[in-house]
mmCIF file with all atom_site columns, C-alpha atoms in Angstrom:
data_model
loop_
_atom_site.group_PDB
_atom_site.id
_atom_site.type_symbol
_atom_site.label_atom_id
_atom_site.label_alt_id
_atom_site.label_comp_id
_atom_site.label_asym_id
_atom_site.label_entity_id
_atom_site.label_seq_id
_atom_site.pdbx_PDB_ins_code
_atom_site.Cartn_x
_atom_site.Cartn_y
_atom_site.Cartn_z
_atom_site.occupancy
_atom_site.B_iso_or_equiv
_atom_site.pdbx_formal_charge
_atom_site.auth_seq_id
_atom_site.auth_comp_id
_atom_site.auth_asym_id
_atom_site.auth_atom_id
_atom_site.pdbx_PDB_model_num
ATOM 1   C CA . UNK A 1 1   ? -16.103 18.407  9.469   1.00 51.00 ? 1   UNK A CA 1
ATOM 2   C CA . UNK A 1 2   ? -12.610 17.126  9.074   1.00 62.00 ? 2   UNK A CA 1
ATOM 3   C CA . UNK A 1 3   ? -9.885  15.914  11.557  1.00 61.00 ? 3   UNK A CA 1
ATOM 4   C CA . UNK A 1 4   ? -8.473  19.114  11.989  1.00 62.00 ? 4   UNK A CA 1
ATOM 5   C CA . UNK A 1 5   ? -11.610 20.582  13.290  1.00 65.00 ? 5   UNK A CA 1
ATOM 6   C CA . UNK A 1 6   ? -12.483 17.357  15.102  1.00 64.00 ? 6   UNK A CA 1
ATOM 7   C CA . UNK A 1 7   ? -9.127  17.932  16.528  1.00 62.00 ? 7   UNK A CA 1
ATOM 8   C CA . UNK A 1 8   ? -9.631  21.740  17.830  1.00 63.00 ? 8   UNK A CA 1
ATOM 9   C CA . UNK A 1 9   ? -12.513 21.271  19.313  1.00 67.00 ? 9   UNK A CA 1
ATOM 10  C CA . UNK A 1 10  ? -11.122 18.739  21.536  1.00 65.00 ? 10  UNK A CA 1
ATOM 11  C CA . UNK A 1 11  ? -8.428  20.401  22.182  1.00 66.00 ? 11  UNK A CA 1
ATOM 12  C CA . UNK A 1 12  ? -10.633 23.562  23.298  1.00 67.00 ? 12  UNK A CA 1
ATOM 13  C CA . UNK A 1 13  ? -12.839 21.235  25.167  1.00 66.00 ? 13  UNK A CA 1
ATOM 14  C CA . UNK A 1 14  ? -9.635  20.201  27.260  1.00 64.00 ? 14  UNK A CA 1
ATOM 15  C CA . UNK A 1 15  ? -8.405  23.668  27.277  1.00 63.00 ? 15  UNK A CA 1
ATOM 16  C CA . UNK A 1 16  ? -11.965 24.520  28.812  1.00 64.00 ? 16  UNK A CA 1
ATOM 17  C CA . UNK A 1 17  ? -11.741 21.920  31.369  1.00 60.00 ? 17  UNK A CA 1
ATOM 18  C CA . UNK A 1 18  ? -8.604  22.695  32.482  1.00 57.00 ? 18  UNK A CA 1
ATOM 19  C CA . UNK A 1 19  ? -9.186  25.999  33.318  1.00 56.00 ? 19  UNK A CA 1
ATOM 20  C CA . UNK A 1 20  ? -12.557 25.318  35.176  1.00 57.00 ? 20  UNK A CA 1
ATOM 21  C CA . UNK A 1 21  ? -11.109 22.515  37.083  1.00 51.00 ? 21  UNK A CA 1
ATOM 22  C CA . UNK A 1 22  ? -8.017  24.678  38.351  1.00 52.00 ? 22  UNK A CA 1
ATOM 23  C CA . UNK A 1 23  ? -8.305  28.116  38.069  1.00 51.00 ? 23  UNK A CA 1
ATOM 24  C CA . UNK A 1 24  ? -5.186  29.567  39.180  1.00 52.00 ? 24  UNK A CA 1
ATOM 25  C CA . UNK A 1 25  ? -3.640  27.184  36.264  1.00 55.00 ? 25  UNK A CA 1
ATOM 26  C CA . UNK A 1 26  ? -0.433  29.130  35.023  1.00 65.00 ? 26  UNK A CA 1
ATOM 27  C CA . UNK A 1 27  ? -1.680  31.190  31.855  1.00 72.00 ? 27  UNK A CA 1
ATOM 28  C CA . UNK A 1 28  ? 1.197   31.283  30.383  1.00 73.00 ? 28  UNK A CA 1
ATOM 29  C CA . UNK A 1 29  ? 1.677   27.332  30.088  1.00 70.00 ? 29  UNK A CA 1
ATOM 30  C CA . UNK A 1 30  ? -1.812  26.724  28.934  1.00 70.00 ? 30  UNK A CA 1
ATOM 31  C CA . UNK A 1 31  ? -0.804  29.478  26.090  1.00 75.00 ? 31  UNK A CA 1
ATOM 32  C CA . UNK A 1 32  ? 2.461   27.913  25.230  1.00 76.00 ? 32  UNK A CA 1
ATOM 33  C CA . UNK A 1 33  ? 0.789   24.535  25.102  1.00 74.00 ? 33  UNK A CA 1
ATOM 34  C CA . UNK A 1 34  ? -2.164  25.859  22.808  1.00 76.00 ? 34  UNK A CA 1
ATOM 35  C CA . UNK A 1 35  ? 0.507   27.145  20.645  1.00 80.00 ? 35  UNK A CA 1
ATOM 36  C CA . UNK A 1 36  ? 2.950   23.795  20.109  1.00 79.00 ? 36  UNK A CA 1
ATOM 37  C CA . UNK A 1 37  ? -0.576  22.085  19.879  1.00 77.00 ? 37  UNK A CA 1
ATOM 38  C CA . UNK A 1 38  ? -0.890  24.449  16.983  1.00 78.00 ? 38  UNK A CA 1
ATOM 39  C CA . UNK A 1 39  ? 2.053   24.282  15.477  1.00 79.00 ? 39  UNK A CA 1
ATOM 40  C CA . UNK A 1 40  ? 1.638   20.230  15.652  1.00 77.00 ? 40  UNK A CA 1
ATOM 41  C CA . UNK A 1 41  ? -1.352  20.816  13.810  1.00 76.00 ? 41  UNK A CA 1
ATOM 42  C CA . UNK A 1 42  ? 0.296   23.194  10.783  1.00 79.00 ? 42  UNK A CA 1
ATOM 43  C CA . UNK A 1 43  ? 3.156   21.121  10.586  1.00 77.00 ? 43  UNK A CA 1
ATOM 44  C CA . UNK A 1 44  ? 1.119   17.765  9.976   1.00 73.00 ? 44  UNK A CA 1
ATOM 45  C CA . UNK A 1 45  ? -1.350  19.689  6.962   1.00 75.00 ? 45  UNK A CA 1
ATOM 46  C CA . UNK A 1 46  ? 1.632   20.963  5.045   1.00 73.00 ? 46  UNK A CA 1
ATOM 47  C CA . UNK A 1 47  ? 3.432   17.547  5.749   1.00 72.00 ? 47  UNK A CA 1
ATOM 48  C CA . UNK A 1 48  ? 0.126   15.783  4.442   1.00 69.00 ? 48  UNK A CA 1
ATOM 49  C CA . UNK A 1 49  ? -0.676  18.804  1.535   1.00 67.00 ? 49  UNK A CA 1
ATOM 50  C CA . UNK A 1 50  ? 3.527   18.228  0.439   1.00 65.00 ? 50  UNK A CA 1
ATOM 51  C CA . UNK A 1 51  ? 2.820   14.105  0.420   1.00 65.00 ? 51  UNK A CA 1
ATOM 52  C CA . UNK A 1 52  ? -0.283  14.248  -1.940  1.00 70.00 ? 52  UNK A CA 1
ATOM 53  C CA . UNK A 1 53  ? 1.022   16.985  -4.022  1.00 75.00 ? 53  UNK A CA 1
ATOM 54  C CA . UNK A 1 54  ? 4.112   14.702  -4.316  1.00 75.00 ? 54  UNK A CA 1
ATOM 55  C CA . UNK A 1 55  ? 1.676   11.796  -5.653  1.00 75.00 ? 55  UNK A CA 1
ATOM 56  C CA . UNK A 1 56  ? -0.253  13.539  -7.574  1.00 78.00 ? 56  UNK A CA 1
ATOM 57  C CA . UNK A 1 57  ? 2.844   14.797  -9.615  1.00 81.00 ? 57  UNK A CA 1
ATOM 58  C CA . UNK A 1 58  ? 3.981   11.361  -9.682  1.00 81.00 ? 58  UNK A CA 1
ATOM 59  C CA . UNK A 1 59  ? 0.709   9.456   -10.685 1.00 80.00 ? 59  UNK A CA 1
ATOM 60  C CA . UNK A 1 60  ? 0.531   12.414  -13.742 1.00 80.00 ? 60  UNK A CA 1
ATOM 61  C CA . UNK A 1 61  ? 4.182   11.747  -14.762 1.00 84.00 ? 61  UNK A CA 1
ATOM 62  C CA . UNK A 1 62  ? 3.521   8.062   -14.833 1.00 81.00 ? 62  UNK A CA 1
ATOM 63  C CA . UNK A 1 63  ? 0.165   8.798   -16.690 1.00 81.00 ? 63  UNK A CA 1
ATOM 64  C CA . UNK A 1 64  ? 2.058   10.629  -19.276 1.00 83.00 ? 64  UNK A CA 1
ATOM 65  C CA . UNK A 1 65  ? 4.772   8.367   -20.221 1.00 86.00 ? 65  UNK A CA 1
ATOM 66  C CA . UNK A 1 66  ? 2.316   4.988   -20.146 1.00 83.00 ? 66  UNK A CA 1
ATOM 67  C CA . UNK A 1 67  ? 0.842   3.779   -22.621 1.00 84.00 ? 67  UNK A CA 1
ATOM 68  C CA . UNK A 1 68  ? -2.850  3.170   -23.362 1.00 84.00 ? 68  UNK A CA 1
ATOM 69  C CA . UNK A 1 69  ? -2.287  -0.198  -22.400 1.00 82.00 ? 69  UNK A CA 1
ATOM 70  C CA . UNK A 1 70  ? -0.107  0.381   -18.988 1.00 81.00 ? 70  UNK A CA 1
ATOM 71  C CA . UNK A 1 71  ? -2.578  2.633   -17.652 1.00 82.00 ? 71  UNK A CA 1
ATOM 72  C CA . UNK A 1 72  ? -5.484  0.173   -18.456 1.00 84.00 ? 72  UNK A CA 1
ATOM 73  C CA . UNK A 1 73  ? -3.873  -2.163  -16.328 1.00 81.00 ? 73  UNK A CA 1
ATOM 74  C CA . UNK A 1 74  ? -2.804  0.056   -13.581 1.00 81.00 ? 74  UNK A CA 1
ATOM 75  C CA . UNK A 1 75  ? -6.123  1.349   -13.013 1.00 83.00 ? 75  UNK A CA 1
ATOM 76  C CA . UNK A 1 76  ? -7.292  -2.547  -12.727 1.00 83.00 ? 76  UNK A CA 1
ATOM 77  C CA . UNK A 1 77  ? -4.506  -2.961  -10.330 1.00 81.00 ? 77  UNK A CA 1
ATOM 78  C CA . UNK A 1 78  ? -5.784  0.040   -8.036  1.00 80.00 ? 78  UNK A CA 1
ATOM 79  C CA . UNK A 1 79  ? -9.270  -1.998  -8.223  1.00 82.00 ? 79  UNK A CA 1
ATOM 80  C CA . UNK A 1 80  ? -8.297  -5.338  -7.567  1.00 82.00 ? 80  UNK A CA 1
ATOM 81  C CA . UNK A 1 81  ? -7.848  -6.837  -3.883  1.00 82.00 ? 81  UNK A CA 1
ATOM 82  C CA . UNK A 1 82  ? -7.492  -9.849  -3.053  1.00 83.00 ? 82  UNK A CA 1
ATOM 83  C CA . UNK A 1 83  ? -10.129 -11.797 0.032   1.00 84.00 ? 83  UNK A CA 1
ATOM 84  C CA . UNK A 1 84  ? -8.361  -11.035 3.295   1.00 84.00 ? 84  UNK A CA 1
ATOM 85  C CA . UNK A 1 85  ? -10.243 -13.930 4.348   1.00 86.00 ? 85  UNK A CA 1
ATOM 86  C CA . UNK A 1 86  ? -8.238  -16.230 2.751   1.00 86.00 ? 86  UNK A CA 1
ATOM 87  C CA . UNK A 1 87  ? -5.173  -14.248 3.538   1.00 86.00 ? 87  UNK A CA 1
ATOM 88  C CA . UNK A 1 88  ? -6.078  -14.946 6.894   1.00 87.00 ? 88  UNK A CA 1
ATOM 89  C CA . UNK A 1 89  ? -6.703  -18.387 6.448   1.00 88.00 ? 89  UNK A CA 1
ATOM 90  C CA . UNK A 1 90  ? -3.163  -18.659 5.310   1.00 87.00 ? 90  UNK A CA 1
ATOM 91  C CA . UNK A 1 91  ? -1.499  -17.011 7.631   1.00 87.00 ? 91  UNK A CA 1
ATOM 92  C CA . UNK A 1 92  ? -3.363  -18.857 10.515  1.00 88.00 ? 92  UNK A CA 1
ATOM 93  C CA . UNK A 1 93  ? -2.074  -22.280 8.439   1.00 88.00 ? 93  UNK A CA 1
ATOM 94  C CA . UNK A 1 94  ? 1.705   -20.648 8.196   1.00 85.00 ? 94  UNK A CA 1
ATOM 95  C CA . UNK A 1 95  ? 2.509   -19.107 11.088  1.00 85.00 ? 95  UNK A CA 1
ATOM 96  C CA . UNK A 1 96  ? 0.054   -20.602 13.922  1.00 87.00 ? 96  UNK A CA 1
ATOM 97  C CA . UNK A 1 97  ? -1.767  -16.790 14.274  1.00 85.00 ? 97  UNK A CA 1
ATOM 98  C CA . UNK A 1 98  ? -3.638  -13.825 12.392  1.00 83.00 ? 98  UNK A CA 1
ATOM 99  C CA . UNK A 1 99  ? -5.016  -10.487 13.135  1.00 85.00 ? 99  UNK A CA 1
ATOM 100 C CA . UNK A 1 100 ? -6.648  -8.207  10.971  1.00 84.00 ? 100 UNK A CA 1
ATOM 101 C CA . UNK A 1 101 ? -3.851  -5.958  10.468  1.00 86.00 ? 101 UNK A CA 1
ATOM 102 C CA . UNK A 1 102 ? -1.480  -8.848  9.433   1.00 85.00 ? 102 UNK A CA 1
ATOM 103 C CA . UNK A 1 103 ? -4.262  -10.004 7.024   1.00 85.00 ? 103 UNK A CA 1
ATOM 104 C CA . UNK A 1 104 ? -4.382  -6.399  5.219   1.00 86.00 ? 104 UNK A CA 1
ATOM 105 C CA . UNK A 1 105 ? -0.190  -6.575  5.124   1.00 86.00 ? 105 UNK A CA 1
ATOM 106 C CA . UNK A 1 106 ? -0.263  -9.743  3.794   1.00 86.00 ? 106 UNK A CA 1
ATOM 107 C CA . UNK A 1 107 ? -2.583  -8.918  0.920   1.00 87.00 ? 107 UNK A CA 1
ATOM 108 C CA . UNK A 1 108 ? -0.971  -5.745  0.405   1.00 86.00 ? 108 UNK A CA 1
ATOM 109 C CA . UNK A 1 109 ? 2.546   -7.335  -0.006  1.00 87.00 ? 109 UNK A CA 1
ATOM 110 C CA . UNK A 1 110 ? 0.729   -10.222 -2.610  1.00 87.00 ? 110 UNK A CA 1
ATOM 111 C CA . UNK A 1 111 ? -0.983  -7.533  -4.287  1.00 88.00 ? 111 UNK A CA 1
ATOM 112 C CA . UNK A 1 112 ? 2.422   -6.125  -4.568  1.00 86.00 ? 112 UNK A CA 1
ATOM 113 C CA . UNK A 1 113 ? 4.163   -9.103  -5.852  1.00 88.00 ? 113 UNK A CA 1
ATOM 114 C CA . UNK A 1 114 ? 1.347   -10.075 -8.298  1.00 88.00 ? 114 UNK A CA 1
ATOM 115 C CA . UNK A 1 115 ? 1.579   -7.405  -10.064 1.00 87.00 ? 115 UNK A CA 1
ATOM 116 C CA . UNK A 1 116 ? 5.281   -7.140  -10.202 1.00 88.00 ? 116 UNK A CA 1
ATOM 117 C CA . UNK A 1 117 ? 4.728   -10.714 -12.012 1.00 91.00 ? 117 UNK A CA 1
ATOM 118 C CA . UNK A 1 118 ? 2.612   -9.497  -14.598 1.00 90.00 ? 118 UNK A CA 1
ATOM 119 C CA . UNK A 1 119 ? 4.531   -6.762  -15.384 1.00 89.00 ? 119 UNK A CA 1
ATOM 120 C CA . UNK A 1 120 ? 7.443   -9.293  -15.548 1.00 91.00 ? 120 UNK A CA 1
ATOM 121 C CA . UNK A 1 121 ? 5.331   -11.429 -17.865 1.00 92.00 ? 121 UNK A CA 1
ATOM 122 C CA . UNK A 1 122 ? 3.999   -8.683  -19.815 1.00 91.00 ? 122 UNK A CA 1
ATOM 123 C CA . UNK A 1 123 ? 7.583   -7.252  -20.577 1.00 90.00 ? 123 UNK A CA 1
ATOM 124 C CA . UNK A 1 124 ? 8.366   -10.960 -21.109 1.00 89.00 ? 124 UNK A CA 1
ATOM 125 C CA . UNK A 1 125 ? 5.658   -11.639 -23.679 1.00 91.00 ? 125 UNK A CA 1
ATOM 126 C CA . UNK A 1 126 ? 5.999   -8.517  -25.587 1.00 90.00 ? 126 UNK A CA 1
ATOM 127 C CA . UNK A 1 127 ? 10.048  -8.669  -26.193 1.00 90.00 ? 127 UNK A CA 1
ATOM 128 C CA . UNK A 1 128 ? 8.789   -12.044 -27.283 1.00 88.00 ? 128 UNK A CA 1
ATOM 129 C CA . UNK A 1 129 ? 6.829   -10.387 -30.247 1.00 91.00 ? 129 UNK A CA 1
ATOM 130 C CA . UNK A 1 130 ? 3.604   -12.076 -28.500 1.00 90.00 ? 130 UNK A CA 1
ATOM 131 C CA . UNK A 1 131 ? 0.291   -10.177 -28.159 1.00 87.00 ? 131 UNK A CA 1
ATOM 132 C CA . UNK A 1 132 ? -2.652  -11.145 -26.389 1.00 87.00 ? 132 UNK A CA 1
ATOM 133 C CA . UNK A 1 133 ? -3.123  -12.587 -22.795 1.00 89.00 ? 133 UNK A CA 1
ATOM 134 C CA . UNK A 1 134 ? -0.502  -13.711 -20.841 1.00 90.00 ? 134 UNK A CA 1
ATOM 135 C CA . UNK A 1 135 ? 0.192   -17.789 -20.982 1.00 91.00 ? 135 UNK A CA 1
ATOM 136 C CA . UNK A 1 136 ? 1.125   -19.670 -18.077 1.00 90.00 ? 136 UNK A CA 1
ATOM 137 C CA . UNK A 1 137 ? 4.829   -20.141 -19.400 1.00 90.00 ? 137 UNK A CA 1
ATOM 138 C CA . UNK A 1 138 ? 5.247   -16.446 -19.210 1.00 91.00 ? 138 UNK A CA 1
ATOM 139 C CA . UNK A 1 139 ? 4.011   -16.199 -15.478 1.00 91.00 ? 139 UNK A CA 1
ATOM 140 C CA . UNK A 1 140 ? 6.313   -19.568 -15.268 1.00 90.00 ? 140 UNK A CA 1
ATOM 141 C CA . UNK A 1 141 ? 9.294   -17.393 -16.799 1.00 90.00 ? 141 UNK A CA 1
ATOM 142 C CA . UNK A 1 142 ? 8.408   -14.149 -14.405 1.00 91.00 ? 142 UNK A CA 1
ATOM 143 C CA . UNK A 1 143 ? 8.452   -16.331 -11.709 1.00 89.00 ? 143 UNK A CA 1
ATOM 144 C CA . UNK A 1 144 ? 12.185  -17.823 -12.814 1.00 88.00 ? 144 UNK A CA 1
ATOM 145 C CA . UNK A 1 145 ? 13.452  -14.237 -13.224 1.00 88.00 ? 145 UNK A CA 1
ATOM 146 C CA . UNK A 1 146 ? 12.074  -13.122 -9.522  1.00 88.00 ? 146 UNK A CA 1
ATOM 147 C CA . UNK A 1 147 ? 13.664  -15.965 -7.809  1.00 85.00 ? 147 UNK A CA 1
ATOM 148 C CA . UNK A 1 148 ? 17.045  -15.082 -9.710  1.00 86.00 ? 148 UNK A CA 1
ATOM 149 C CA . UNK A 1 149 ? 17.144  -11.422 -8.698  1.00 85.00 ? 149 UNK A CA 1
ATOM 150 C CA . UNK A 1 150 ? 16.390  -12.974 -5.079  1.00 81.00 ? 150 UNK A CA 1
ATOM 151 C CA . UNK A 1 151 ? 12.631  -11.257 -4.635  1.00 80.00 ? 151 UNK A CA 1
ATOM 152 C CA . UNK A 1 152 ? 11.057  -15.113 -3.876  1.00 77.00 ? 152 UNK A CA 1
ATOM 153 C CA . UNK A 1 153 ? 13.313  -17.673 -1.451  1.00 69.00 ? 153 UNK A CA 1
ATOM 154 C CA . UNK A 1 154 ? 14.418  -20.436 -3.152  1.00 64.00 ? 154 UNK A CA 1
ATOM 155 C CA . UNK A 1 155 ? 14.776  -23.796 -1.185  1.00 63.00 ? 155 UNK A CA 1
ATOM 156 C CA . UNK A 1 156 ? 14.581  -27.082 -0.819  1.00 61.00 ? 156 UNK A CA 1
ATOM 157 C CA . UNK A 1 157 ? 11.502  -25.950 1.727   1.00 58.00 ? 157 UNK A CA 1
ATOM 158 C CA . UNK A 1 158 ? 10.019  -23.836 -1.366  1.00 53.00 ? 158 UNK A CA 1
ATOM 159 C CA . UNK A 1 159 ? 10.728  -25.834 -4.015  1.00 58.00 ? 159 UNK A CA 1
ATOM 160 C CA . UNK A 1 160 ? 6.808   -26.383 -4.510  1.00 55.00 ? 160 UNK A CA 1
ATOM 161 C CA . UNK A 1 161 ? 6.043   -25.082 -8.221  1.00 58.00 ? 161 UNK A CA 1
ATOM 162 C CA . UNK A 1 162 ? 3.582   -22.152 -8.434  1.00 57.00 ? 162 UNK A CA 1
ATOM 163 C CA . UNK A 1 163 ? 2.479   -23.017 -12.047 1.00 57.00 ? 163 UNK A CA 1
ATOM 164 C CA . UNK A 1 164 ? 2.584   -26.339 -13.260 1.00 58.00 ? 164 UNK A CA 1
ATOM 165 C CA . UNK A 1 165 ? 2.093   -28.367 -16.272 1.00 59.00 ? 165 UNK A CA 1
ATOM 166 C CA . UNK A 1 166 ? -0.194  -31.137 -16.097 1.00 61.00 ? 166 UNK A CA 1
ATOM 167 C CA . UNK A 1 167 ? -0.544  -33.824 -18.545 1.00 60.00 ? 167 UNK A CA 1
ATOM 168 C CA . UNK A 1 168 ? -4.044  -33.860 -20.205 1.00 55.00 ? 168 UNK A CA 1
ATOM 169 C CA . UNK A 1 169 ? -3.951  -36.708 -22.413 1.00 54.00 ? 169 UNK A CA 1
ATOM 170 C CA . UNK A 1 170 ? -2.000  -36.050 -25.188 1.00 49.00 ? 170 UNK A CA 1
#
């Protein structure tokens, strides 16, 4: 049973109740207010049906325009999360509080930015004439490139380097 008939039968339950609670209820605004409740309810399925036709047609144009390659890593993208444990962790450590819902945002938005690296790196790497995985001095050069178009703050406060080089030896 889905929300819509979750939804009805509530809404006939209250109807019910109303009307055996107060019997000399006005018929006419219980009927008007069974009819806005639904239209609410028509409105919100074609809103929802016109969204996820809107996707679909949009996940199918991207799918047939990408290459082998792209979609491979898209469909790893859809899969991946990343620990909202930690997120949490980190946003405790940050900002002094965390909640759940803050903890899903935050991995959302990192999700988000992660992959707009790679992509970065990717497009990086191949105009390069490189194959294979991505080095560290591509994610170094993605990372460049996104504080230059002003996606990451750059300050003296964030000056800490996300990649570094370390010096094994040599």
């Amino acid at each position: 049973e889905g929300v819509r008939g979750k939804l009805v039968r509530l809404g006939q339950y209250m109807s019910e109740r109303a009307h055996a609670a107060a019997p000399d209820v006005d018929a006419e605004r219980v009927r008007r207010e069974d009819e806005e409740d639904d239209d609410l309810m028509e409105r919100l399925e074609r809103r929802r049906g016109a969204d996820s036709t809107r996707m679909s047609e949009i996940y199918f144009e991207f799918a047939r325009v990408a290459s082998e390659e792209q979609l491979e890593r898209f469909e790893q993208y859809k899969r991946s999360k990343l620990p909202r444990a930690a997120m949490r962790k980190l946003m405790q450590d940050v900002v002094g509080s965390s909640t759940e819902r803050c903890a899903i945002i935050l991995s959302s938005l990192a999700k988000s930015y992660v992959g707009e690296l790679v992509e970065t790196a990717r497009e990086a790497a191949t105009k390069a004439g490189e194959e294979g995985p991505l080095q560290p001095r591509h994610l170094r050069a993605a990372q460049r490139a996104a504080q230059r178009n002003g996606i990451v703050p750059q300050s003296a406060i964030h000056k800490r380097r996300l990649f570094w080089r370390t010096n094994s030896g040599a």
